[in-house]
Coordinates of C-alpha atoms in Angstrom, one line a residue:
X1 CA 27.7 14.8 18.6
X2 CA 28.7 14.3 22.2
X3 CA 26.4 14.0 25.3
X4 CA 26.7 17.5 26.5
X5 CA 25.6 19.0 23.1
X6 CA 22.8 16.5 22.9
X7 CA 21.6 17.4 26.3
X8 CA 21.6 21.2 25.4
X9 CA 19.7 20.5 22.1
X10 CA 17.2 18.5 24.0
X11 CA 16.6 21.4 26.3
X12 CA 16.4 24.0 23.4
X13 CA 14.3 22.0 21.1
X14 CA 10.7 20.6 20.6
X15 CA 12.1 17.1 20.6
X16 CA 11.1 16.2 24.2
X17 CA 7.5 17.6 23.4
X18 CA 7.3 15.5 20.2
X19 CA 8.1 12.4 22.1
X20 CA 5.5 13.2 24.9
X21 CA 2.8 14.0 22.4
X22 CA 3.5 10.7 20.4
X23 CA 3.5 8.5 23.7
X24 CA 0.4 10.1 25.5
X25 CA -1.8 10.3 22.5
X26 CA -1.2 6.7 21.5
X27 CA -1.9 5.5 25.1
X28 CA -5.0 7.5 25.2
X29 CA -6.1 5.9 21.8
X30 CA -5.5 2.5 22.9
X31 CA -6.8 2.8 26.6
X32 CA -9.7 5.3 26.2
X33 CA -11.1 4.5 23.0
X34 CA -13.1 1.3 22.8
X35 CA -12.4 -1.1 20.0
X36 CA -11.3 -4.4 18.7
X37 CA -8.0 -3.9 20.3
X38 CA -9.5 -4.4 23.7
X39 CA -11.1 -7.8 23.5
X40 CA -10.3 -11.4 22.2
X41 CA -7.4 -13.1 21.2
X42 CA -6.2 -10.3 19.1
X43 CA -6.3 -7.8 22.1
X44 CA -3.3 -5.5 21.9
X45 CA -2.1 -6.9 25.4
X46 CA -3.0 -10.6 24.5
X47 CA -0.1 -11.8 22.4
X48 CA 3.3 -10.3 21.4
X49 CA 2.5 -10.2 17.7
X50 CA -0.9 -8.6 18.2
X51 CA 0.5 -6.0 20.5
X52 CA 3.3 -4.9 18.0
X53 CA 0.7 -4.8 15.1
X54 CA -1.8 -2.8 17.2
X55 CA 1.0 -0.3 18.0
X56 CA 1.9 -0.1 14.5
X57 CA -1.8 0.6 13.5
X58 CA -1.9 3.8 15.4
X59 CA 0.8 5.1 13.2
X60 CA -2.0 6.3 10.8
X61 CA -2.1 9.5 13.0
X62 CA 1.1 9.3 14.9
X63 CA 3.4 9.3 11.7
X64 CA 1.6 12.7 10.6
X65 CA 2.1 14.3 13.9
X66 CA 5.9 13.2 13.8
X67 CA 6.2 14.9 10.4
X68 CA 4.4 18.0 11.4
X69 CA 6.5 18.5 14.7
X70 CA 9.6 17.6 12.7
X71 CA 8.7 20.5 10.3
X72 CA 8.4 22.8 13.4
X73 CA 11.7 21.8 14.5
X74 CA 13.1 22.5 11.0
X75 CA 11.7 26.1 11.3
X76 CA 13.7 26.9 14.6
X77 CA 16.6 28.7 12.8
X78 CA 14.3 30.7 10.7
X79 CA 12.2 31.6 13.5
X80 CA 15.1 32.9 15.4
X81 CA 16.6 34.9 12.4
X82 CA 19.8 33.0 13.0
X83 CA 20.3 31.3 9.6
X84 CA 22.8 33.9 8.0
X85 CA 24.7 34.0 11.4
X86 CA 24.9 30.2 11.6
X87 CA 26.2 29.9 8.0
X88 CA 29.1 32.2 8.9
X89 CA 30.4 29.9 11.6
X90 CA 33.4 27.6 10.9
X91 CA 31.4 24.5 12.3
X92 CA 30.1 22.3 9.3
X93 CA 26.4 22.6 8.9
X94 CA 26.0 18.9 8.9
X95 CA 27.3 18.7 12.4
X96 CA 24.5 20.9 13.7
X97 CA 21.9 19.0 11.5
X98 CA 22.9 15.8 13.0
X99 CA 22.6 17.1 16.5
X100 CA 19.3 18.2 15.7
X101 CA 18.1 15.0 13.9
X102 CA 19.6 13.0 16.7
X103 CA 17.8 14.6 19.5
X104 CA 14.4 14.3 17.7
X105 CA 15.3 10.5 16.7
X106 CA 16.2 9.7 20.0
X107 CA 12.9 10.9 21.9
X108 CA 10.7 9.7 19.2
X109 CA 12.2 6.2 19.1
X110 CA 12.2 6.3 23.0
X111 CA 8.4 7.3 23.0
X112 CA 7.6 4.4 20.8
X113 CA 9.7 2.0 22.9
X114 CA 7.8 3.0 25.8
X115 CA 4.5 2.7 24.3
X116 CA 5.7 -1.1 23.2
X117 CA 7.1 -1.6 26.7
X118 CA 3.8 -0.7 28.1
X119 CA 1.9 -3.3 26.0
X120 CA 4.9 -5.9 26.6
X121 CA 4.5 -5.7 30.6
X122 CA 0.8 -6.8 30.1
X123 CA 1.5 -9.3 27.6
X124 CA 4.0 -11.0 29.7
X125 CA 1.2 -11.5 32.1
X126 CA -1.4 -12.9 29.6
X127 CA 0.4 -15.5 27.6
X128 CA 2.9 -18.3 28.2
X129 CA 4.1 -18.2 24.4
X130 CA 7.3 -16.0 24.3
X131 CA 9.2 -15.3 21.0
X132 CA 11.1 -12.6 19.3
X133 CA 9.5 -12.5 15.8
X134 CA 7.4 -9.5 16.7
X135 CA 10.5 -7.4 17.0
X136 CA 10.8 -6.3 13.5
X137 CA 7.3 -5.1 13.3
X138 CA 8.0 -2.7 16.4
X139 CA 11.5 -1.8 14.9
X140 CA 10.1 -0.6 11.6
X141 CA 7.5 1.2 13.6
X142 CA 10.3 3.2 15.4
X143 CA 12.0 3.9 12.3
X144 CA 9.0 5.2 10.7
X145 CA 8.5 8.0 13.3
X146 CA 12.3 8.9 13.0
X147 CA 11.9 9.0 9.3
X148 CA 9.0 11.1 9.3
X149 CA 10.3 13.7 11.7
X150 CA 13.5 14.0 9.5
X151 CA 11.6 14.4 6.5
X152 CA 9.6 17.1 8.1
X153 CA 12.7 18.8 9.5
X154 CA 14.2 18.9 6.0
X155 CA 11.1 20.1 4.5
X156 CA 10.5 22.7 7.1
X157 CA 14.2 24.1 6.5
X158 CA 13.6 24.0 2.7
X159 CA 10.3 25.7 2.9
X160 CA 10.7 28.2 5.8
X161 CA 7.0 29.1 6.4
X162 CA 4.5 29.1 9.3
X163 CA 2.2 27.1 7.0
X164 CA 4.5 24.2 6.5
X165 CA 4.1 22.3 9.6
X166 CA 0.4 22.1 9.4
X167 CA 0.5 21.6 5.8
X168 CA 2.9 18.7 5.9
X169 CA 1.1 17.1 8.9
X170 CA -2.2 17.3 6.8
X171 CA -0.4 16.0 3.8
X172 CA 1.1 13.0 5.8
X173 CA -2.3 12.1 7.0
X174 CA -4.0 12.1 3.6
X175 CA -0.9 10.1 2.4
X176 CA -1.6 7.3 5.0
X177 CA -5.2 7.5 4.1
X178 CA -4.9 7.1 0.5
X179 CA -2.4 4.3 1.1
X180 CA -5.4 2.2 2.6
X181 CA -7.6 3.0 -0.3
X182 CA -8.1 1.1 -3.6
X183 CA -5.3 3.0 -5.5
X184 CA -2.5 0.5 -6.2
X185 CA -4.2 -2.4 -4.7
X186 CA -4.0 -6.2 -6.1
X187 CA -7.5 -7.5 -6.6
X188 CA -8.2 -11.2 -5.9
X189 CA -11.3 -13.1 -6.0
X190 CA -12.4 -15.1 -2.6
X191 CA -14.0 -18.3 -2.5
X192 CA -17.4 -16.7 -2.7
X193 CA -16.5 -15.4 -5.9
X194 CA -16.8 -11.8 -4.4
X195 CA -13.9 -9.3 -5.2
X196 CA -11.3 -8.5 -2.5
X197 CA -8.5 -6.2 -2.5
X198 CA -5.2 -6.2 -0.6
X199 CA -2.6 -3.6 -0.3
X200 CA 0.7 -3.4 -2.1
X201 CA 1.5 0.2 -2.7
X202 CA -0.4 0.9 0.6
X203 CA 2.5 -0.9 2.3
X204 CA 4.6 2.3 1.8
X205 CA 2.5 3.7 4.5
X206 CA 4.1 3.0 8.1
X207 CA 0.5 2.0 9.4
X208 CA -0.7 -1.4 9.2
X209 CA -4.4 -2.9 9.0
X210 CA -6.4 -4.1 11.9
X211 CA -5.6 -7.4 13.5
X212 CA -7.9 -10.2 12.5
X213 CA -6.0 -13.2 13.7
X214 CA -3.6 -13.7 16.4
X215 CA -1.8 -16.3 14.2
X216 CA -1.0 -13.7 11.4
X217 CA 2.2 -11.6 11.1
X218 CA 3.9 -9.6 8.4
X219 CA 6.3 -11.4 6.0
X220 CA 10.0 -10.9 5.8
X221 CA 9.6 -9.0 2.4
X222 CA 7.5 -6.6 4.0
X223 CA 9.8 -5.8 6.7
X224 CA 12.8 -5.4 4.0
X225 CA 10.8 -3.2 1.8
X226 CA 9.4 -0.9 4.5
X227 CA 13.0 -0.5 5.9
X228 CA 14.4 0.4 2.4
X229 CA 11.5 3.1 2.0
X230 CA 11.9 4.6 5.4
X231 CA 15.6 4.8 5.3
X232 CA 15.5 6.6 2.0
X233 CA 12.9 9.1 3.6
X234 CA 15.4 9.7 6.5
X235 CA 18.2 10.3 4.0
X236 CA 16.2 12.7 2.0
X237 CA 15.2 14.6 5.2
X238 CA 18.6 14.7 6.3
X239 CA 19.9 15.9 2.9
X240 CA 17.3 18.5 2.9
X241 CA 18.3 19.7 6.2
X242 CA 22.0 20.3 5.3
X243 CA 21.2 21.5 1.6
X244 CA 22.0 25.3 1.0
X245 CA 21.3 25.6 -2.6
X246 CA 18.1 25.0 -4.7
X247 CA 20.0 22.4 -6.8
X248 CA 21.1 20.5 -3.7
X249 CA 17.6 20.6 -2.4
X250 CA 16.6 18.9 -5.8
X251 CA 19.1 16.5 -5.8
X252 CA 18.1 15.7 -2.0
X253 CA 14.9 14.0 -3.4
X254 CA 16.7 11.4 -5.2
X255 CA 17.0 9.0 -2.2
X256 CA 13.3 8.9 -1.5
X257 CA 12.5 8.6 -5.2
X258 CA 14.8 5.8 -5.5
X259 CA 13.7 4.0 -2.2
X260 CA 10.0 4.2 -3.3
X261 CA 11.1 2.3 -6.6
X262 CA 13.5 -0.1 -4.8
X263 CA 10.7 -0.8 -2.2
X264 CA 8.0 -1.5 -4.5
X265 CA 10.3 -4.1 -6.2
X266 CA 10.9 -5.7 -2.9
X267 CA 7.5 -5.7 -1.2
X268 CA 5.3 -8.7 -2.3
X269 CA 2.7 -8.6 -5.1
X270 CA 1.0 -11.4 -4.1
X271 CA -1.7 -10.7 -1.3
X272 CA -0.9 -13.9 0.4
X273 CA 2.7 -13.1 0.9
X274 CA 2.0 -9.8 2.9
X275 CA 0.1 -11.1 6.0
X276 CA 1.4 -14.8 6.4
X277 CA 0.7 -17.2 9.1
X278 CA 3.2 -17.5 11.8
X279 CA 3.9 -21.2 11.7
X280 CA 5.5 -21.3 15.3
X281 CA 2.6 -19.8 16.8
X282 CA 0.1 -22.0 15.0
X283 CA 2.1 -25.1 16.3
X284 CA -0.4 -27.5 18.1
X285 CA 0.0 -28.3 21.9
X286 CA -2.4 -31.2 22.6
X287 CA -3.9 -33.1 25.8
X288 CA -5.2 -36.2 24.1
X289 CA -7.4 -35.5 21.4
X290 CA -7.8 -31.9 22.4
X291 CA -5.4 -29.4 20.8
X292 CA -4.8 -25.5 21.0
X293 CA -2.2 -23.4 19.3
X294 CA 1.1 -22.4 21.1
X295 CA -0.5 -18.9 21.5
X296 CA -3.2 -20.3 23.6
X297 CA -1.5 -23.0 25.5
X298 CA -2.3 -21.6 28.7
X299 CA -6.0 -22.3 28.3
X300 CA -5.6 -26.1 27.3
X301 CA -5.9 -27.1 30.8
X302 CA -9.4 -25.6 31.0
X303 CA -10.4 -27.0 27.6
X304 CA -9.3 -30.4 27.8
X305 CA -12.0 -31.8 30.0
X306 CA -14.9 -30.2 28.5
X307 CA -13.6 -31.2 24.9
X308 CA -13.1 -34.8 25.8
X309 CA -16.6 -34.8 27.3
X310 CA -17.9 -33.1 24.1
X311 CA -16.3 -35.8 22.1
X312 CA -17.9 -38.7 24.3
X313 CA -21.2 -37.2 24.1
X314 CA -21.0 -36.7 20.2
X315 CA -19.9 -40.3 19.8
X316 CA -22.9 -41.7 21.8
X317 CA -25.2 -39.6 19.6
X318 CA -23.5 -40.0 16.1
X319 CA -21.7 -43.3 16.5
X320 CA -19.0 -43.9 13.8
X321 CA -19.9 -40.4 12.1
X322 CA -18.8 -38.4 15.3
X323 CA -15.7 -36.3 15.1
X324 CA -12.6 -37.6 17.0
X325 CA -10.6 -34.6 17.9
X326 CA -11.1 -30.9 19.3
X327 CA -8.6 -28.4 17.6
X328 CA -8.3 -24.6 17.6
X329 CA -8.8 -23.7 14.0
X330 CA -5.6 -22.5 12.4
X331 CA -7.0 -21.8 8.8
X332 CA -6.5 -18.2 7.9
X333 CA -8.5 -17.4 5.2
X334 CA -9.4 -14.1 2.9
X335 CA -12.1 -11.8 4.3
X336 CA -15.5 -12.7 2.7
X337 CA -14.2 -16.3 1.8
X338 CA -16.6 -19.4 2.9
X339 CA -15.3 -21.4 6.1
X340 CA -13.8 -24.7 5.6
X341 CA -14.8 -27.5 8.0
X342 CA -13.9 -31.1 8.9
X343 CA -16.1 -34.1 9.5
X344 CA -13.8 -35.6 11.9
X345 CA -12.4 -32.9 13.8
X346 CA -14.2 -30.2 16.0
X347 CA -12.6 -26.9 14.9
X348 CA -13.2 -23.7 17.0
X349 CA -12.2 -20.3 17.6
X350 CA -11.7 -18.6 21.0
X351 CA -13.0 -15.6 19.8
X352 CA -16.4 -17.4 18.7
X353 CA -19.3 -16.0 20.5
X354 CA -20.4 -19.2 22.0
X355 CA -17.0 -20.3 22.9
X356 CA -15.3 -17.1 24.1
X357 CA -17.2 -16.9 27.7
X358 CA -18.0 -20.5 28.2
X359 CA -16.5 -22.5 30.8
X360 CA -17.0 -26.2 32.2
X361 CA -20.4 -27.7 31.3
X362 CA -21.2 -24.5 29.1
X363 CA -18.1 -24.9 27.0
X364 CA -19.1 -28.6 26.6
X365 CA -22.3 -27.4 25.1
X366 CA -20.5 -25.0 22.9
X367 CA -17.8 -27.5 21.5
X368 CA -20.8 -29.8 20.7
X369 CA -22.5 -27.0 18.8
X370 CA -19.4 -26.5 16.8
X371 CA -18.9 -29.9 16.1
X372 CA -22.6 -30.3 14.8
X373 CA -22.9 -27.0 13.0
X374 CA -19.8 -25.0 12.8
X375 CA -21.4 -21.9 11.0
X376 CA -21.0 -20.6 7.3
X377 CA -21.0 -17.1 7.9
X378 CA -18.2 -15.6 5.4
X379 CA -14.9 -14.9 7.1
X380 CA -15.0 -11.3 8.7
X381 CA -18.7 -11.1 8.5
X382 CA -21.5 -11.3 11.0
X383 CA -25.1 -12.7 11.0
X384 CA -27.6 -14.2 12.8
X385 CA -30.2 -16.8 12.0
X386 CA -30.5 -20.4 10.5
X387 CA -27.0 -21.7 11.8
X388 CA -27.7 -20.4 15.2
X389 CA -31.0 -22.0 15.2
X390 CA -29.7 -25.4 14.0
X391 CA -27.0 -25.4 16.6
X392 CA -29.4 -24.9 19.5
X393 CA -31.7 -27.8 18.3
X394 CA -28.6 -30.1 17.6
X395 CA -27.2 -29.5 20.9
X396 CA -30.6 -30.2 22.5
X397 CA -30.8 -33.3 20.4
X398 CA -27.5 -34.7 21.8
X399 CA -27.9 -33.6 25.3
X400 CA -31.7 -34.4 25.5
X401 CA -32.8 -30.8 26.5
X402 CA -33.5 -27.5 24.6
X403 CA -31.5 -24.7 26.3
X404 CA -30.0 -21.4 24.9
X405 CA -26.3 -22.0 23.7
X406 CA -23.5 -20.0 25.7
X407 CA -23.1 -16.2 24.4
X408 CA -24.1 -13.0 25.1
X409 CA -27.5 -12.8 23.2
X410 CA -30.0 -10.2 24.4
X411 CA -33.3 -11.4 26.0
X412 CA -35.1 -10.6 23.0
X413 CA -32.8 -12.7 20.5
X414 CA -33.1 -15.6 23.1
X415 CA -36.9 -15.4 22.8
X416 CA -36.5 -15.4 19.0
X417 CA -34.3 -18.5 19.2
X418 CA -36.7 -20.4 21.4
X419 CA -39.7 -19.4 19.4
X420 CA -37.9 -20.7 16.1
X421 CA -36.3 -23.8 17.4
X422 CA -38.8 -25.4 20.1
X423 CA -41.4 -26.5 17.5
X424 CA -38.6 -27.9 15.3
X425 CA -36.9 -29.8 18.3
X426 CA -40.4 -31.2 19.3
X427 CA -41.2 -32.3 16.0
X428 CA -37.5 -33.9 15.7
X429 CA -37.7 -35.6 18.9
X430 CA -41.3 -37.2 18.0
X431 CA -39.8 -38.8 14.9
X432 CA -38.2 -42.5 15.1
X433 CA -34.8 -42.7 16.0
X434 CA -33.8 -43.6 12.4
X435 CA -35.5 -40.9 11.1
X436 CA -34.1 -38.4 13.8
X437 CA -30.5 -39.6 12.9
X438 CA -31.3 -39.2 9.1
X439 CA -32.3 -35.4 9.3
X440 CA -29.3 -34.9 11.8
X441 CA -27.0 -36.3 9.2
X442 CA -28.4 -34.2 6.6
X443 CA -27.9 -31.2 8.7
X444 CA -24.4 -32.0 9.3
X445 CA -23.8 -32.4 5.7
X446 CA -25.3 -29.1 4.7
X447 CA -23.5 -27.4 7.9
X448 CA -20.3 -28.9 7.1
X449 CA -20.1 -28.0 3.4
X450 CA -21.7 -24.7 3.7
X451 CA -23.9 -25.8 0.5
X452 CA -27.3 -26.0 2.0
X453 CA -29.7 -25.0 4.9
X454 CA -28.9 -26.8 8.1
X455 CA -31.9 -25.6 10.0
X456 CA -34.4 -26.6 6.9
X457 CA -32.9 -30.0 6.9
X458 CA -33.9 -30.5 10.5
X459 CA -37.2 -29.5 9.6
X460 CA -37.4 -32.1 7.0
X461 CA -37.0 -29.7 4.1
X462 CA -34.4 -29.9 1.3
X463 CA -31.3 -28.1 1.4
X464 CA -30.6 -25.4 -1.1

């Protein structure tokens, strides 16, 4: 396949349109539809790994599009009624098939590369942490589009019907949907005793789950297993494209079936080996007792002052029981599990509601709140109530004034917080210092262990 033949093929095929559709729809999804890919430390333009995973996540509909457009390409000879004429030419059919497949592969891979490039340009401006560990995620994503299109082309030539492209596209979409459902998943039990499922067979889908933590990436075994599966899929597509007899078409299915079996043997069966912590990204960068991960090292300068001030105030209020360091939380726990906290370290997350928007003195208040009552809402869940009330009273006790914590609470919720906390705060301040400290210690014990009611402890009630 020389450059001239390839240029002619690009002009007379739907390949350029396929690339344009993939690129424009992906950009429209990421830019026009609001979602978790817009905000926080896991935004698709915030970190390299997050960008790679979010661009992979849109393959849940891009991959079926590639399969359908590939099938449309595979119908070209049938639509033009040239099949018999082309079989009579001396040029081997595999040469024409390679040209057709090459044009589509180049355009789809280029389209996905441009999508990644758009994200990469913005990531460069948003982070100081640069690495190449995200590249396998994106390379497998580009390969999935190429493999899907080739499978579609082969199926389109083997089943030359006007219904083949839409049927294949819909079938591929159902496939990506089913792969994310319970069928074929590995069941585990979280720390709360609640059942949780993680994908195994679902890893045959080119799409990935939503990004929940900037420190998480796909393991090497996932990359290897998915690459084997996709290469086998591409091989089947090309074999179908050149097959001339029913027997050859049946034999063409061998690579994809064998690839699925081998891939399932390579893909991890343990859910904890699917999404793993990127140890390099989680490495700590410190300014004295205040530490952040490498992914957030650009924010250390703004955090160091408020962090040290928060430790000083906590030490003045709690004495020897006070935490001695502030550190970004690097623990990655299963969704629904109970958080794990430290008595000696203030653990925080930049995506936490009270930390995310706080600066200066407000950030100091937020860190004091996390040091006193870090919060026991299960991972991945959201709630509002006792922990927030206890945080407000605890910070008011340390600083001597009761004010709303940083965050984006509505006016009605702020009034609710004030109504719940002000009587408790006044009652606490009226007690002798030793009794105040006793209740504060009981509150911290309940809050740090997540085995009691921190707010009830402040009010003199027993923890549950």
